Amino acid sequence: MTHSFVLHVRDAELEPEPLAPEQIVSGTPEVTGKVVWESEDGRQVRGVWQITPGVVTDTEADELFVVISGSATIEVEGGPTLTVGPGDMAVLREGDRTTWTVHETLRKAYAINL
């Protein structure tokens, strides 16, 4: 998008974003998402992301996100354990190795810097 815009995050239609099998620790979590804006150089990305219950691992980018719905516990290797739910803002640092335990389908709006 090249112009200013508004998006109702709760109702945004998302596309499947399959997880790599090695990321799934337990359960059958499914991920969907939508990039709503990306800078010309591809180094800044804004979007909506959703994951259903289960446990997954990830290596994070530099990200700020706000939880719209659902809940999860995010264990940062060598760092804090974050408990997030609706209205919470969280920051993950590039290279953080995380384990996400998703209790209720979680939807977030995010801003990533690459």
PDB file of N, CA and C in Angstrom:
ATOM      1  N   MET A   1       0.838  -1.179   0.000  1.00  0.00           N
ATOM      2  CA  MET A   1       0.000   0.000   0.000  1.00  0.00           C
ATOM      3  C   MET A   1       0.880   1.238   0.000  1.00  0.00           C
ATOM      4  N   THR A   2       0.443   2.213  -0.729  1.00  0.00           N
ATOM      5  CA  THR A   2       1.214   3.446  -0.805  1.00  0.00           C
ATOM      6  C   THR A   2       0.544   4.595  -0.071  1.00  0.00           C
ATOM      7  N   HIS A   3      -0.698   4.392   0.372  1.00  0.00           N
ATOM      8  CA  HIS A   3      -1.437   5.462   1.023  1.00  0.00           C
ATOM      9  C   HIS A   3      -1.756   5.076   2.458  1.00  0.00           C
ATOM     10  N   SER A   4      -2.130   6.055   3.245  1.00  0.00           N
ATOM     11  CA  SER A   4      -2.602   5.790   4.597  1.00  0.00           C
ATOM     12  C   SER A   4      -3.851   4.927   4.514  1.00  0.00           C
ATOM     13  N   PHE A   5      -4.089   4.131   5.540  1.00  0.00           N
ATOM     14  CA  PHE A   5      -5.228   3.220   5.514  1.00  0.00           C
ATOM     15  C   PHE A   5      -5.619   2.842   6.933  1.00  0.00           C
ATOM     16  N   VAL A   6      -6.763   2.196   7.060  1.00  0.00           N
ATOM     17  CA  VAL A   6      -7.211   1.642   8.328  1.00  0.00           C
ATOM     18  C   VAL A   6      -7.625   0.196   8.061  1.00  0.00           C
ATOM     19  N   LEU A   7      -7.424  -0.653   9.050  1.00  0.00           N
ATOM     20  CA  LEU A   7      -7.772  -2.071   8.937  1.00  0.00           C
ATOM     21  C   LEU A   7      -8.394  -2.501  10.256  1.00  0.00           C
ATOM     22  N   HIS A   8      -9.557  -3.098  10.205  1.00  0.00           N
ATOM     23  CA  HIS A   8     -10.177  -3.648  11.416  1.00  0.00           C
ATOM     24  C   HIS A   8      -9.532  -5.011  11.659  1.00  0.00           C
ATOM     25  N   VAL A   9      -8.601  -5.061  12.590  1.00  0.00           N
ATOM     26  CA  VAL A   9      -7.742  -6.234  12.787  1.00  0.00           C
ATOM     27  C   VAL A   9      -8.538  -7.486  13.144  1.00  0.00           C
ATOM     28  N   ARG A  10      -9.561  -7.353  13.965  1.00  0.00           N
ATOM     29  CA  ARG A  10     -10.350  -8.529  14.373  1.00  0.00           C
ATOM     30  C   ARG A  10     -10.971  -9.262  13.184  1.00  0.00           C
ATOM     31  N   ASP A  11     -11.360  -8.506  12.141  1.00  0.00           N
ATOM     32  CA  ASP A  11     -12.068  -9.094  11.008  1.00  0.00           C
ATOM     33  C   ASP A  11     -11.192  -9.289   9.774  1.00  0.00           C
ATOM     34  N   ALA A  12      -9.912  -8.979   9.871  1.00  0.00           N
ATOM     35  CA  ALA A  12      -9.029  -9.093   8.699  1.00  0.00           C
ATOM     36  C   ALA A  12      -8.978 -10.538   8.220  1.00  0.00           C
ATOM     37  N   GLU A  13      -9.126 -10.719   6.911  1.00  0.00           N
ATOM     38  CA  GLU A  13      -9.016 -12.055   6.331  1.00  0.00           C
ATOM     39  C   GLU A  13      -7.546 -12.421   6.212  1.00  0.00           C
ATOM     40  N   LEU A  14      -7.198 -13.599   6.729  1.00  0.00           N
ATOM     41  CA  LEU A  14      -5.805 -14.032   6.774  1.00  0.00           C
ATOM     42  C   LEU A  14      -5.590 -15.226   5.862  1.00  0.00           C
ATOM     43  N   GLU A  15      -4.349 -15.410   5.437  1.00  0.00           N
ATOM     44  CA  GLU A  15      -3.964 -16.517   4.555  1.00  0.00           C
ATOM     45  C   GLU A  15      -3.116 -17.515   5.333  1.00  0.00           C
ATOM     46  N   PRO A  16      -3.195 -18.806   4.985  1.00  0.00           N
ATOM     47  CA  PRO A  16      -2.369 -19.810   5.671  1.00  0.00           C
ATOM     48  C   PRO A  16      -0.868 -19.509   5.535  1.00  0.00           C
ATOM     49  N   GLU A  17      -0.143 -19.703   6.625  1.00  0.00           N
ATOM     50  CA  GLU A  17       1.309 -19.573   6.665  1.00  0.00           C
ATOM     51  C   GLU A  17       1.841 -20.827   7.377  1.00  0.00           C
ATOM     52  N   PRO A  18       2.009 -21.915   6.641  1.00  0.00           N
ATOM     53  CA  PRO A  18       2.372 -23.183   7.282  1.00  0.00           C
ATOM     54  C   PRO A  18       3.648 -23.084   8.118  1.00  0.00           C
ATOM     55  N   LEU A  19       3.610 -23.729   9.270  1.00  0.00           N
ATOM     56  CA  LEU A  19       4.778 -23.839  10.134  1.00  0.00           C
ATOM     57  C   LEU A  19       5.682 -24.950   9.618  1.00  0.00           C
ATOM     58  N   ALA A  20       6.993 -24.799   9.817  1.00  0.00           N
ATOM     59  CA  ALA A  20       7.916 -25.898   9.527  1.00  0.00           C
ATOM     60  C   ALA A  20       7.676 -26.972  10.585  1.00  0.00           C
ATOM     61  N   PRO A  21       7.620 -28.244  10.205  1.00  0.00           N
ATOM     62  CA  PRO A  21       7.335 -29.311  11.169  1.00  0.00           C
ATOM     63  C   PRO A  21       8.245 -29.290  12.389  1.00  0.00           C
ATOM     64  N   GLU A  22       9.513 -28.890  12.210  1.00  0.00           N
ATOM     65  CA  GLU A  22      10.443 -28.880  13.338  1.00  0.00           C
ATOM     66  C   GLU A  22      10.123 -27.776  14.350  1.00  0.00           C
ATOM     67  N   GLN A  23       9.259 -26.828  13.997  1.00  0.00           N
ATOM     68  CA  GLN A  23       8.856 -25.775  14.932  1.00  0.00           C
ATOM     69  C   GLN A  23       7.778 -26.246  15.902  1.00  0.00           C
ATOM     70  N   ILE A  24       7.044 -27.284  15.543  1.00  0.00           N
ATOM     71  CA  ILE A  24       5.912 -27.734  16.357  1.00  0.00           C
ATOM     72  C   ILE A  24       6.419 -28.662  17.462  1.00  0.00           C
ATOM     73  N   VAL A  25       6.179 -28.237  18.717  1.00  0.00           N
ATOM     74  CA  VAL A  25       6.576 -29.023  19.885  1.00  0.00           C
ATOM     75  C   VAL A  25       5.436 -29.944  20.290  1.00  0.00           C
ATOM     76  N   SER A  26       4.206 -29.404  20.318  1.00  0.00           N
ATOM     77  CA  SER A  26       3.045 -30.231  20.647  1.00  0.00           C
ATOM     78  C   SER A  26       1.776 -29.598  20.089  1.00  0.00           C
ATOM     79  N   GLY A  27       0.744 -30.427  19.953  1.00  0.00           N
ATOM     80  CA  GLY A  27      -0.520 -29.968  19.406  1.00  0.00           C
ATOM     81  C   GLY A  27      -0.476 -29.897  17.891  1.00  0.00           C
ATOM     82  N   THR A  28      -1.496 -29.253  17.337  1.00  0.00           N
ATOM     83  CA  THR A  28      -1.590 -29.082  15.889  1.00  0.00           C
ATOM     84  C   THR A  28      -1.855 -27.604  15.566  1.00  0.00           C
ATOM     85  N   PRO A  29      -0.956 -26.730  15.999  1.00  0.00           N
ATOM     86  CA  PRO A  29      -1.182 -25.298  15.775  1.00  0.00           C
ATOM     87  C   PRO A  29      -1.160 -24.955  14.291  1.00  0.00           C
ATOM     88  N   GLU A  30      -2.014 -24.008  13.924  1.00  0.00           N
ATOM     89  CA  GLU A  30      -2.063 -23.517  12.551  1.00  0.00           C
ATOM     90  C   GLU A  30      -1.865 -22.009  12.572  1.00  0.00           C
ATOM     91  N   VAL A  31      -1.082 -21.520  11.627  1.00  0.00           N
ATOM     92  CA  VAL A  31      -0.767 -20.095  11.549  1.00  0.00           C
ATOM     93  C   VAL A  31      -1.373 -19.508  10.279  1.00  0.00           C
ATOM     94  N   THR A  32      -1.952 -18.306  10.436  1.00  0.00           N
ATOM     95  CA  THR A  32      -2.428 -17.531   9.299  1.00  0.00           C
ATOM     96  C   THR A  32      -1.928 -16.106   9.478  1.00  0.00           C
ATOM     97  N   GLY A  33      -1.884 -15.360   8.394  1.00  0.00           N
ATOM     98  CA  GLY A  33      -1.402 -13.991   8.512  1.00  0.00           C
ATOM     99  C   GLY A  33      -1.685 -13.171   7.272  1.00  0.00           C
ATOM    100  N   LYS A  34      -1.345 -11.903   7.387  1.00  0.00           N
ATOM    101  CA  LYS A  34      -1.520 -10.990   6.268  1.00  0.00           C
ATOM    102  C   LYS A  34      -0.566  -9.824   6.458  1.00  0.00           C
ATOM    103  N   VAL A  35       0.283  -9.587   5.479  1.00  0.00           N
ATOM    104  CA  VAL A  35       1.122  -8.389   5.472  1.00  0.00           C
ATOM    105  C   VAL A  35       0.260  -7.266   4.926  1.00  0.00           C
ATOM    106  N   VAL A  36       0.134  -6.180   5.682  1.00  0.00           N
ATOM    107  CA  VAL A  36      -0.702  -5.062   5.240  1.00  0.00           C
ATOM    108  C   VAL A  36       0.127  -3.888   4.732  1.00  0.00           C
ATOM    109  N   TRP A  37       1.433  -3.892   5.053  1.00  0.00           N
ATOM    110  CA  TRP A  37       2.316  -2.843   4.562  1.00  0.00           C
ATOM    111  C   TRP A  37       3.750  -3.335   4.636  1.00  0.00           C
ATOM    112  N   GLU A  38       4.537  -2.990   3.622  1.00  0.00           N
ATOM    113  CA  GLU A  38       5.960  -3.316   3.605  1.00  0.00           C
ATOM    114  C   GLU A  38       6.708  -2.140   2.982  1.00  0.00           C
ATOM    115  N   SER A  39       7.823  -1.758   3.590  1.00  0.00           N
ATOM    116  CA  SER A  39       8.612  -0.657   3.051  1.00  0.00           C
ATOM    117  C   SER A  39       9.205  -1.058   1.705  1.00  0.00           C
ATOM    118  N   GLU A  40       9.565  -0.063   0.911  1.00  0.00           N
ATOM    119  CA  GLU A  40      10.121  -0.332  -0.417  1.00  0.00           C
ATOM    120  C   GLU A  40      11.358  -1.220  -0.356  1.00  0.00           C
ATOM    121  N   ASP A  41      12.176  -1.055   0.677  1.00  0.00           N
ATOM    122  CA  ASP A  41      13.398  -1.865   0.794  1.00  0.00           C
ATOM    123  C   ASP A  41      13.152  -3.206   1.483  1.00  0.00           C
ATOM    124  N   GLY A  42      11.909  -3.475   1.911  1.00  0.00           N
ATOM    125  CA  GLY A  42      11.571  -4.748   2.533  1.00  0.00           C
ATOM    126  C   GLY A  42      12.060  -4.915   3.958  1.00  0.00           C
ATOM    127  N   ARG A  43      12.568  -3.854   4.561  1.00  0.00           N
ATOM    128  CA  ARG A  43      13.144  -3.962   5.903  1.00  0.00           C
ATOM    129  C   ARG A  43      12.142  -3.673   7.016  1.00  0.00           C
ATOM    130  N   GLN A  44      10.969  -3.153   6.658  1.00  0.00           N
ATOM    131  CA  GLN A  44       9.909  -2.905   7.639  1.00  0.00           C
ATOM    132  C   GLN A  44       8.633  -3.563   7.134  1.00  0.00           C
ATOM    133  N   VAL A  45       8.009  -4.339   8.018  1.00  0.00           N
ATOM    134  CA  VAL A  45       6.803  -5.079   7.654  1.00  0.00           C
ATOM    135  C   VAL A  45       5.761  -4.866   8.745  1.00  0.00           C
ATOM    136  N   ARG A  46       4.523  -4.614   8.337  1.00  0.00           N
ATOM    137  CA  ARG A  46       3.412  -4.469   9.268  1.00  0.00           C
ATOM    138  C   ARG A  46       2.340  -5.459   8.864  1.00  0.00           C
ATOM    139  N   GLY A  47       1.695  -6.073   9.858  1.00  0.00           N
ATOM    140  CA  GLY A  47       0.681  -7.034   9.493  1.00  0.00           C
ATOM    141  C   GLY A  47      -0.118  -7.573  10.657  1.00  0.00           C
ATOM    142  N   VAL A  48      -0.870  -8.624  10.347  1.00  0.00           N
ATOM    143  CA  VAL A  48      -1.713  -9.325  11.303  1.00  0.00           C
ATOM    144  C   VAL A  48      -1.310 -10.796  11.246  1.00  0.00           C
ATOM    145  N   TRP A  49      -1.237 -11.443  12.409  1.00  0.00           N
ATOM    146  CA  TRP A  49      -0.791 -12.830  12.506  1.00  0.00           C
ATOM    147  C   TRP A  49      -1.659 -13.537  13.523  1.00  0.00           C
ATOM    148  N   GLN A  50      -1.953 -14.802  13.261  1.00  0.00           N
ATOM    149  CA  GLN A  50      -2.792 -15.582  14.165  1.00  0.00           C
ATOM    150  C   GLN A  50      -2.262 -16.999  14.267  1.00  0.00           C
ATOM    151  N   ILE A  51      -2.364 -17.579  15.479  1.00  0.00           N
ATOM    152  CA  ILE A  51      -1.960 -18.959  15.705  1.00  0.00           C
ATOM    153  C   ILE A  51      -2.977 -19.629  16.618  1.00  0.00           C
ATOM    154  N   THR A  52      -3.326 -20.881  16.296  1.00  0.00           N
ATOM    155  CA  THR A  52      -4.250 -21.654  17.110  1.00  0.00           C
ATOM    156  C   THR A  52      -3.463 -22.360  18.225  1.00  0.00           C
ATOM    157  N   PRO A  53      -4.161 -22.903  19.238  1.00  0.00           N
ATOM    158  CA  PRO A  53      -3.471 -23.499  20.387  1.00  0.00           C
ATOM    159  C   PRO A  53      -2.466 -24.595  20.021  1.00  0.00           C
ATOM    160  N   GLY A  54      -1.402 -24.621  20.819  1.00  0.00           N
ATOM    161  CA  GLY A  54      -0.322 -25.584  20.667  1.00  0.00           C
ATOM    162  C   GLY A  54       0.955 -24.965  21.185  1.00  0.00           C
ATOM    163  N   VAL A  55       2.062 -25.684  20.985  1.00  0.00           N
ATOM    164  CA  VAL A  55       3.367 -25.193  21.422  1.00  0.00           C
ATOM    165  C   VAL A  55       4.310 -25.206  20.227  1.00  0.00           C
ATOM    166  N   VAL A  56       4.946 -24.063  19.964  1.00  0.00           N
ATOM    167  CA  VAL A  56       5.859 -23.921  18.832  1.00  0.00           C
ATOM    168  C   VAL A  56       7.119 -23.169  19.255  1.00  0.00           C
ATOM    169  N   THR A  57       8.183 -23.363  18.489  1.00  0.00           N
ATOM    170  CA  THR A  57       9.418 -22.612  18.712  1.00  0.00           C
ATOM    171  C   THR A  57       9.644 -21.667  17.545  1.00  0.00           C
ATOM    172  N   ASP A  58      10.435 -20.619  17.799  1.00  0.00           N
ATOM    173  CA  ASP A  58      10.731 -19.655  16.743  1.00  0.00           C
ATOM    174  C   ASP A  58      12.015 -18.919  17.082  1.00  0.00           C
ATOM    175  N   THR A  59      12.632 -18.347  16.068  1.00  0.00           N
ATOM    176  CA  THR A  59      13.717 -17.392  16.248  1.00  0.00           C
ATOM    177  C   THR A  59      13.177 -16.072  15.744  1.00  0.00           C
ATOM    178  N   GLU A  60      13.160 -15.087  16.616  1.00  0.00           N
ATOM    179  CA  GLU A  60      12.431 -13.854  16.357  1.00  0.00           C
ATOM    180  C   GLU A  60      13.211 -12.825  15.550  1.00  0.00           C
ATOM    181  N   ALA A  61      12.445 -11.945  14.904  1.00  0.00           N
ATOM    182  CA  ALA A  61      12.959 -10.717  14.303  1.00  0.00           C
ATOM    183  C   ALA A  61      12.775  -9.620  15.356  1.00  0.00           C
ATOM    184  N   ASP A  62      13.202  -8.410  15.058  1.00  0.00           N
ATOM    185  CA  ASP A  62      12.970  -7.258  15.933  1.00  0.00           C
ATOM    186  C   ASP A  62      11.506  -6.872  15.739  1.00  0.00           C
ATOM    187  N   GLU A  63      10.668  -7.136  16.751  1.00  0.00           N
ATOM    188  CA  GLU A  63       9.221  -7.012  16.573  1.00  0.00           C
ATOM    189  C   GLU A  63       8.550  -6.349  17.767  1.00  0.00           C
ATOM    190  N   LEU A  64       7.589  -5.510  17.459  1.00  0.00           N
ATOM    191  CA  LEU A  64       6.655  -4.974  18.433  1.00  0.00           C
ATOM    192  C   LEU A  64       5.280  -5.470  18.006  1.00  0.00           C
ATOM    193  N   PHE A  65       4.511  -6.004  18.965  1.00  0.00           N
ATOM    194  CA  PHE A  65       3.163  -6.440  18.612  1.00  0.00           C
ATOM    195  C   PHE A  65       2.181  -6.125  19.725  1.00  0.00           C
ATOM    196  N   VAL A  66       0.890  -6.057  19.339  1.00  0.00           N
ATOM    197  CA  VAL A  66      -0.211  -5.869  20.267  1.00  0.00           C
ATOM    198  C   VAL A  66      -1.166  -7.036  20.071  1.00  0.00           C
ATOM    199  N   VAL A  67      -1.504  -7.700  21.177  1.00  0.00           N
ATOM    200  CA  VAL A  67      -2.431  -8.826  21.119  1.00  0.00           C
ATOM    201  C   VAL A  67      -3.852  -8.290  21.015  1.00  0.00           C
ATOM    202  N   ILE A  68      -4.570  -8.783  20.026  1.00  0.00           N
ATOM    203  CA  ILE A  68      -5.951  -8.388  19.795  1.00  0.00           C
ATOM    204  C   ILE A  68      -6.901  -9.329  20.525  1.00  0.00           C
ATOM    205  N   SER A  69      -6.603 -10.636  20.452  1.00  0.00           N
ATOM    206  CA  SER A  69      -7.434 -11.639  21.118  1.00  0.00           C
ATOM    207  C   SER A  69      -6.588 -12.865  21.406  1.00  0.00           C
ATOM    208  N   GLY A  70      -7.060 -13.677  22.359  1.00  0.00           N
ATOM    209  CA  GLY A  70      -6.360 -14.907  22.706  1.00  0.00           C
ATOM    210  C   GLY A  70      -5.291 -14.692  23.756  1.00  0.00           C
ATOM    211  N   SER A  71      -4.551 -15.781  24.040  1.00  0.00           N
ATOM    212  CA  SER A  71      -3.511 -15.688  25.063  1.00  0.00           C
ATOM    213  C   SER A  71      -2.415 -16.706  24.799  1.00  0.00           C
ATOM    214  N   ALA A  72      -1.218 -16.355  25.291  1.00  0.00           N
ATOM    215  CA  ALA A  72      -0.060 -17.244  25.136  1.00  0.00           C
ATOM    216  C   ALA A  72       0.973 -16.921  26.203  1.00  0.00           C
ATOM    217  N   THR A  73       1.838 -17.887  26.434  1.00  0.00           N
ATOM    218  CA  THR A  73       3.022 -17.700  27.254  1.00  0.00           C
ATOM    219  C   THR A  73       4.210 -17.855  26.316  1.00  0.00           C
ATOM    220  N   ILE A  74       5.119 -16.881  26.338  1.00  0.00           N
ATOM    221  CA  ILE A  74       6.275 -16.891  25.447  1.00  0.00           C
ATOM    222  C   ILE A  74       7.529 -16.972  26.309  1.00  0.00           C
ATOM    223  N   GLU A  75       8.220 -18.097  26.231  1.00  0.00           N
ATOM    224  CA  GLU A  75       9.464 -18.267  26.972  1.00  0.00           C
ATOM    225  C   GLU A  75      10.615 -17.831  26.076  1.00  0.00           C
ATOM    226  N   VAL A  76      11.387 -16.858  26.537  1.00  0.00           N
ATOM    227  CA  VAL A  76      12.547 -16.383  25.801  1.00  0.00           C
ATOM    228  C   VAL A  76      13.770 -17.080  26.380  1.00  0.00           C
ATOM    229  N   GLU A  77      14.472 -17.853  25.539  1.00  0.00           N
ATOM    230  CA  GLU A  77      15.647 -18.583  26.007  1.00  0.00           C
ATOM    231  C   GLU A  77      16.652 -17.613  26.626  1.00  0.00           C
ATOM    232  N   GLY A  78      17.039 -17.884  27.877  1.00  0.00           N
ATOM    233  CA  GLY A  78      17.985 -17.018  28.562  1.00  0.00           C
ATOM    234  C   GLY A  78      17.406 -15.688  28.984  1.00  0.00           C
ATOM    235  N   GLY A  79      16.088 -15.558  28.929  1.00  0.00           N
ATOM    236  CA  GLY A  79      15.444 -14.289  29.258  1.00  0.00           C
ATOM    237  C   GLY A  79      14.142 -14.515  29.990  1.00  0.00           C
ATOM    238  N   PRO A  80      13.237 -13.557  29.888  1.00  0.00           N
ATOM    239  CA  PRO A  80      11.982 -13.625  30.639  1.00  0.00           C
ATOM    240  C   PRO A  80      10.963 -14.576  30.006  1.00  0.00           C
ATOM    241  N   THR A  81       9.947 -14.886  30.792  1.00  0.00           N
ATOM    242  CA  THR A  81       8.754 -15.557  30.286  1.00  0.00           C
ATOM    243  C   THR A  81       7.664 -14.504  30.249  1.00  0.00           C
ATOM    244  N   LEU A  82       7.100 -14.306  29.065  1.00  0.00           N
ATOM    245  CA  LEU A  82       6.081 -13.270  28.853  1.00  0.00           C
ATOM    246  C   LEU A  82       4.708 -13.918  28.778  1.00  0.00           C
ATOM    247  N   THR A  83       3.760 -13.392  29.506  1.00  0.00           N
ATOM    248  CA  THR A  83       2.373 -13.847  29.420  1.00  0.00           C
ATOM    249  C   THR A  83       1.593 -12.733  28.747  1.00  0.00           C
ATOM    250  N   VAL A  84       0.977 -13.036  27.592  1.00  0.00           N
ATOM    251  CA  VAL A  84       0.302 -11.999  26.816  1.00  0.00           C
ATOM    252  C   VAL A  84      -1.158 -12.353  26.577  1.00  0.00           C
ATOM    253  N   GLY A  85      -1.985 -11.293  26.541  1.00  0.00           N
ATOM    254  CA  GLY A  85      -3.407 -11.437  26.276  1.00  0.00           C
ATOM    255  C   GLY A  85      -3.920 -10.158  25.639  1.00  0.00           C
ATOM    256  N   PRO A  86      -5.219 -10.056  25.415  1.00  0.00           N
ATOM    257  CA  PRO A  86      -5.800  -8.907  24.725  1.00  0.00           C
ATOM    258  C   PRO A  86      -5.367  -7.576  25.332  1.00  0.00           C
ATOM    259  N   GLY A  87      -4.912  -6.675  24.465  1.00  0.00           N
ATOM    260  CA  GLY A  87      -4.498  -5.351  24.887  1.00  0.00           C
ATOM    261  C   GLY A  87      -3.038  -5.248  25.284  1.00  0.00           C
ATOM    262  N   ASP A  88      -2.332  -6.377  25.409  1.00  0.00           N
ATOM    263  CA  ASP A  88      -0.917  -6.344  25.781  1.00  0.00           C
ATOM    264  C   ASP A  88      -0.043  -6.003  24.586  1.00  0.00           C
ATOM    265  N   MET A  89       0.973  -5.179  24.847  1.00  0.00           N
ATOM    266  CA  MET A  89       1.997  -4.881  23.854  1.00  0.00           C
ATOM    267  C   MET A  89       3.263  -5.592  24.297  1.00  0.00           C
ATOM    268  N   ALA A  90       3.962  -6.195  23.352  1.00  0.00           N
ATOM    269  CA  ALA A  90       5.198  -6.906  23.672  1.00  0.00           C
ATOM    270  C   ALA A  90       6.266  -6.560  22.641  1.00  0.00           C
ATOM    271  N   VAL A  91       7.512  -6.682  23.064  1.00  0.00           N
ATOM    272  CA  VAL A  91       8.654  -6.463  22.192  1.00  0.00           C
ATOM    273  C   VAL A  91       9.517  -7.712  22.233  1.00  0.00           C
ATOM    274  N   LEU A  92       9.852  -8.229  21.057  1.00  0.00           N
ATOM    275  CA  LEU A  92      10.791  -9.342  20.923  1.00  0.00           C
ATOM    276  C   LEU A  92      11.999  -8.823  20.168  1.00  0.00           C
ATOM    277  N   ARG A  93      13.163  -9.266  20.564  1.00  0.00           N
ATOM    278  CA  ARG A  93      14.396  -8.789  19.952  1.00  0.00           C
ATOM    279  C   ARG A  93      14.896  -9.771  18.913  1.00  0.00           C
ATOM    280  N   GLU A  94      15.523  -9.229  17.869  1.00  0.00           N
ATOM    281  CA  GLU A  94      16.086 -10.052  16.808  1.00  0.00           C
ATOM    282  C   GLU A  94      17.014 -11.103  17.410  1.00  0.00           C
ATOM    283  N   GLY A  95      16.799 -12.346  17.001  1.00  0.00           N
ATOM    284  CA  GLY A  95      17.626 -13.450  17.464  1.00  0.00           C
ATOM    285  C   GLY A  95      17.097 -14.154  18.700  1.00  0.00           C
ATOM    286  N   ASP A  96      16.079 -13.570  19.384  1.00  0.00           N
ATOM    287  CA  ASP A  96      15.490 -14.258  20.534  1.00  0.00           C
ATOM    288  C   ASP A  96      14.992 -15.627  20.085  1.00  0.00           C
ATOM    289  N   ARG A  97      15.375 -16.644  20.820  1.00  0.00           N
ATOM    290  CA  ARG A  97      14.843 -17.988  20.582  1.00  0.00           C
ATOM    291  C   ARG A  97      13.700 -18.182  21.563  1.00  0.00           C
ATOM    292  N   THR A  98      12.515 -18.447  21.026  1.00  0.00           N
ATOM    293  CA  THR A  98      11.318 -18.470  21.855  1.00  0.00           C
ATOM    294  C   THR A  98      10.566 -19.794  21.740  1.00  0.00           C
ATOM    295  N   THR A  99       9.812 -20.082  22.800  1.00  0.00           N
ATOM    296  CA  THR A  99       8.839 -21.166  22.788  1.00  0.00           C
ATOM    297  C   THR A  99       7.502 -20.557  23.149  1.00  0.00           C
ATOM    298  N   TRP A 100       6.565 -20.660  22.229  1.00  0.00           N
ATOM    299  CA  TRP A 100       5.220 -20.112  22.403  1.00  0.00           C
ATOM    300  C   TRP A 100       4.273 -21.234  22.831  1.00  0.00           C
ATOM    301  N   THR A 101       3.639 -21.073  23.981  1.00  0.00           N
ATOM    302  CA  THR A 101       2.556 -21.959  24.403  1.00  0.00           C
ATOM    303  C   THR A 101       1.269 -21.157  24.233  1.00  0.00           C
ATOM    304  N   VAL A 102       0.515 -21.507  23.219  1.00  0.00           N
ATOM    305  CA  VAL A 102      -0.699 -20.757  22.879  1.00  0.00           C
ATOM    306  C   VAL A 102      -1.877 -21.437  23.572  1.00  0.00           C
ATOM    307  N   HIS A 103      -2.506 -20.697  24.485  1.00  0.00           N
ATOM    308  CA  HIS A 103      -3.614 -21.232  25.284  1.00  0.00           C
ATOM    309  C   HIS A 103      -4.949 -21.080  24.562  1.00  0.00           C
ATOM    310  N   GLU A 104      -5.162 -19.918  23.957  1.00  0.00           N
ATOM    311  CA  GLU A 104      -6.365 -19.626  23.167  1.00  0.00           C
ATOM    312  C   GLU A 104      -5.887 -19.006  21.862  1.00  0.00           C
ATOM    313  N   THR A 105      -6.572 -19.287  20.765  1.00  0.00           N
ATOM    314  CA  THR A 105      -6.162 -18.732  19.467  1.00  0.00           C
ATOM    315  C   THR A 105      -5.791 -17.267  19.637  1.00  0.00           C
ATOM    316  N   LEU A 106      -4.560 -16.950  19.266  1.00  0.00           N
ATOM    317  CA  LEU A 106      -3.996 -15.624  19.478  1.00  0.00           C
ATOM    318  C   LEU A 106      -3.911 -14.875  18.157  1.00  0.00           C
ATOM    319  N   ARG A 107      -4.417 -13.647  18.165  1.00  0.00           N
ATOM    320  CA  ARG A 107      -4.308 -12.762  16.990  1.00  0.00           C
ATOM    321  C   ARG A 107      -3.579 -11.514  17.441  1.00  0.00           C
ATOM    322  N   LYS A 108      -2.597 -11.094  16.635  1.00  0.00           N
ATOM    323  CA  LYS A 108      -1.827  -9.904  16.976  1.00  0.00           C
ATOM    324  C   LYS A 108      -1.634  -9.036  15.744  1.00  0.00           C
ATOM    325  N   ALA A 109      -1.459  -7.744  15.994  1.00  0.00           N
ATOM    326  CA  ALA A 109      -1.023  -6.789  14.977  1.00  0.00           C
ATOM    327  C   ALA A 109       0.439  -6.534  15.269  1.00  0.00           C
ATOM    328  N   TYR A 110       1.288  -6.561  14.225  1.00  0.00           N
ATOM    329  CA  TYR A 110       2.725  -6.482  14.474  1.00  0.00           C
ATOM    330  C   TYR A 110       3.423  -5.478  13.563  1.00  0.00           C
ATOM    331  N   ALA A 111       4.593  -5.059  14.041  1.00  0.00           N
ATOM    332  CA  ALA A 111       5.524  -4.232  13.261  1.00  0.00           C
ATOM    333  C   ALA A 111       6.889  -4.886  13.422  1.00  0.00           C
ATOM    334  N   ILE A 112       7.477  -5.303  12.304  1.00  0.00           N
ATOM    335  CA  ILE A 112       8.782  -5.977  12.313  1.00  0.00           C
ATOM    336  C   ILE A 112       9.787  -5.127  11.563  1.00  0.00           C
ATOM    337  N   ASN A 113      10.975  -5.009  12.144  1.00  0.00           N
ATOM    338  CA  ASN A 113      12.112  -4.355  11.481  1.00  0.00           C
ATOM    339  C   ASN A 113      13.144  -5.430  11.182  1.00  0.00           C
ATOM    340  N   LEU A 114      13.538  -5.539   9.916  1.00  0.00           N
ATOM    341  CA  LEU A 114      14.509  -6.548   9.504  1.00  0.00           C
ATOM    342  C   LEU A 114      15.864  -5.902   9.242  1.00  0.00           C
TER     343      LEU A 114
END
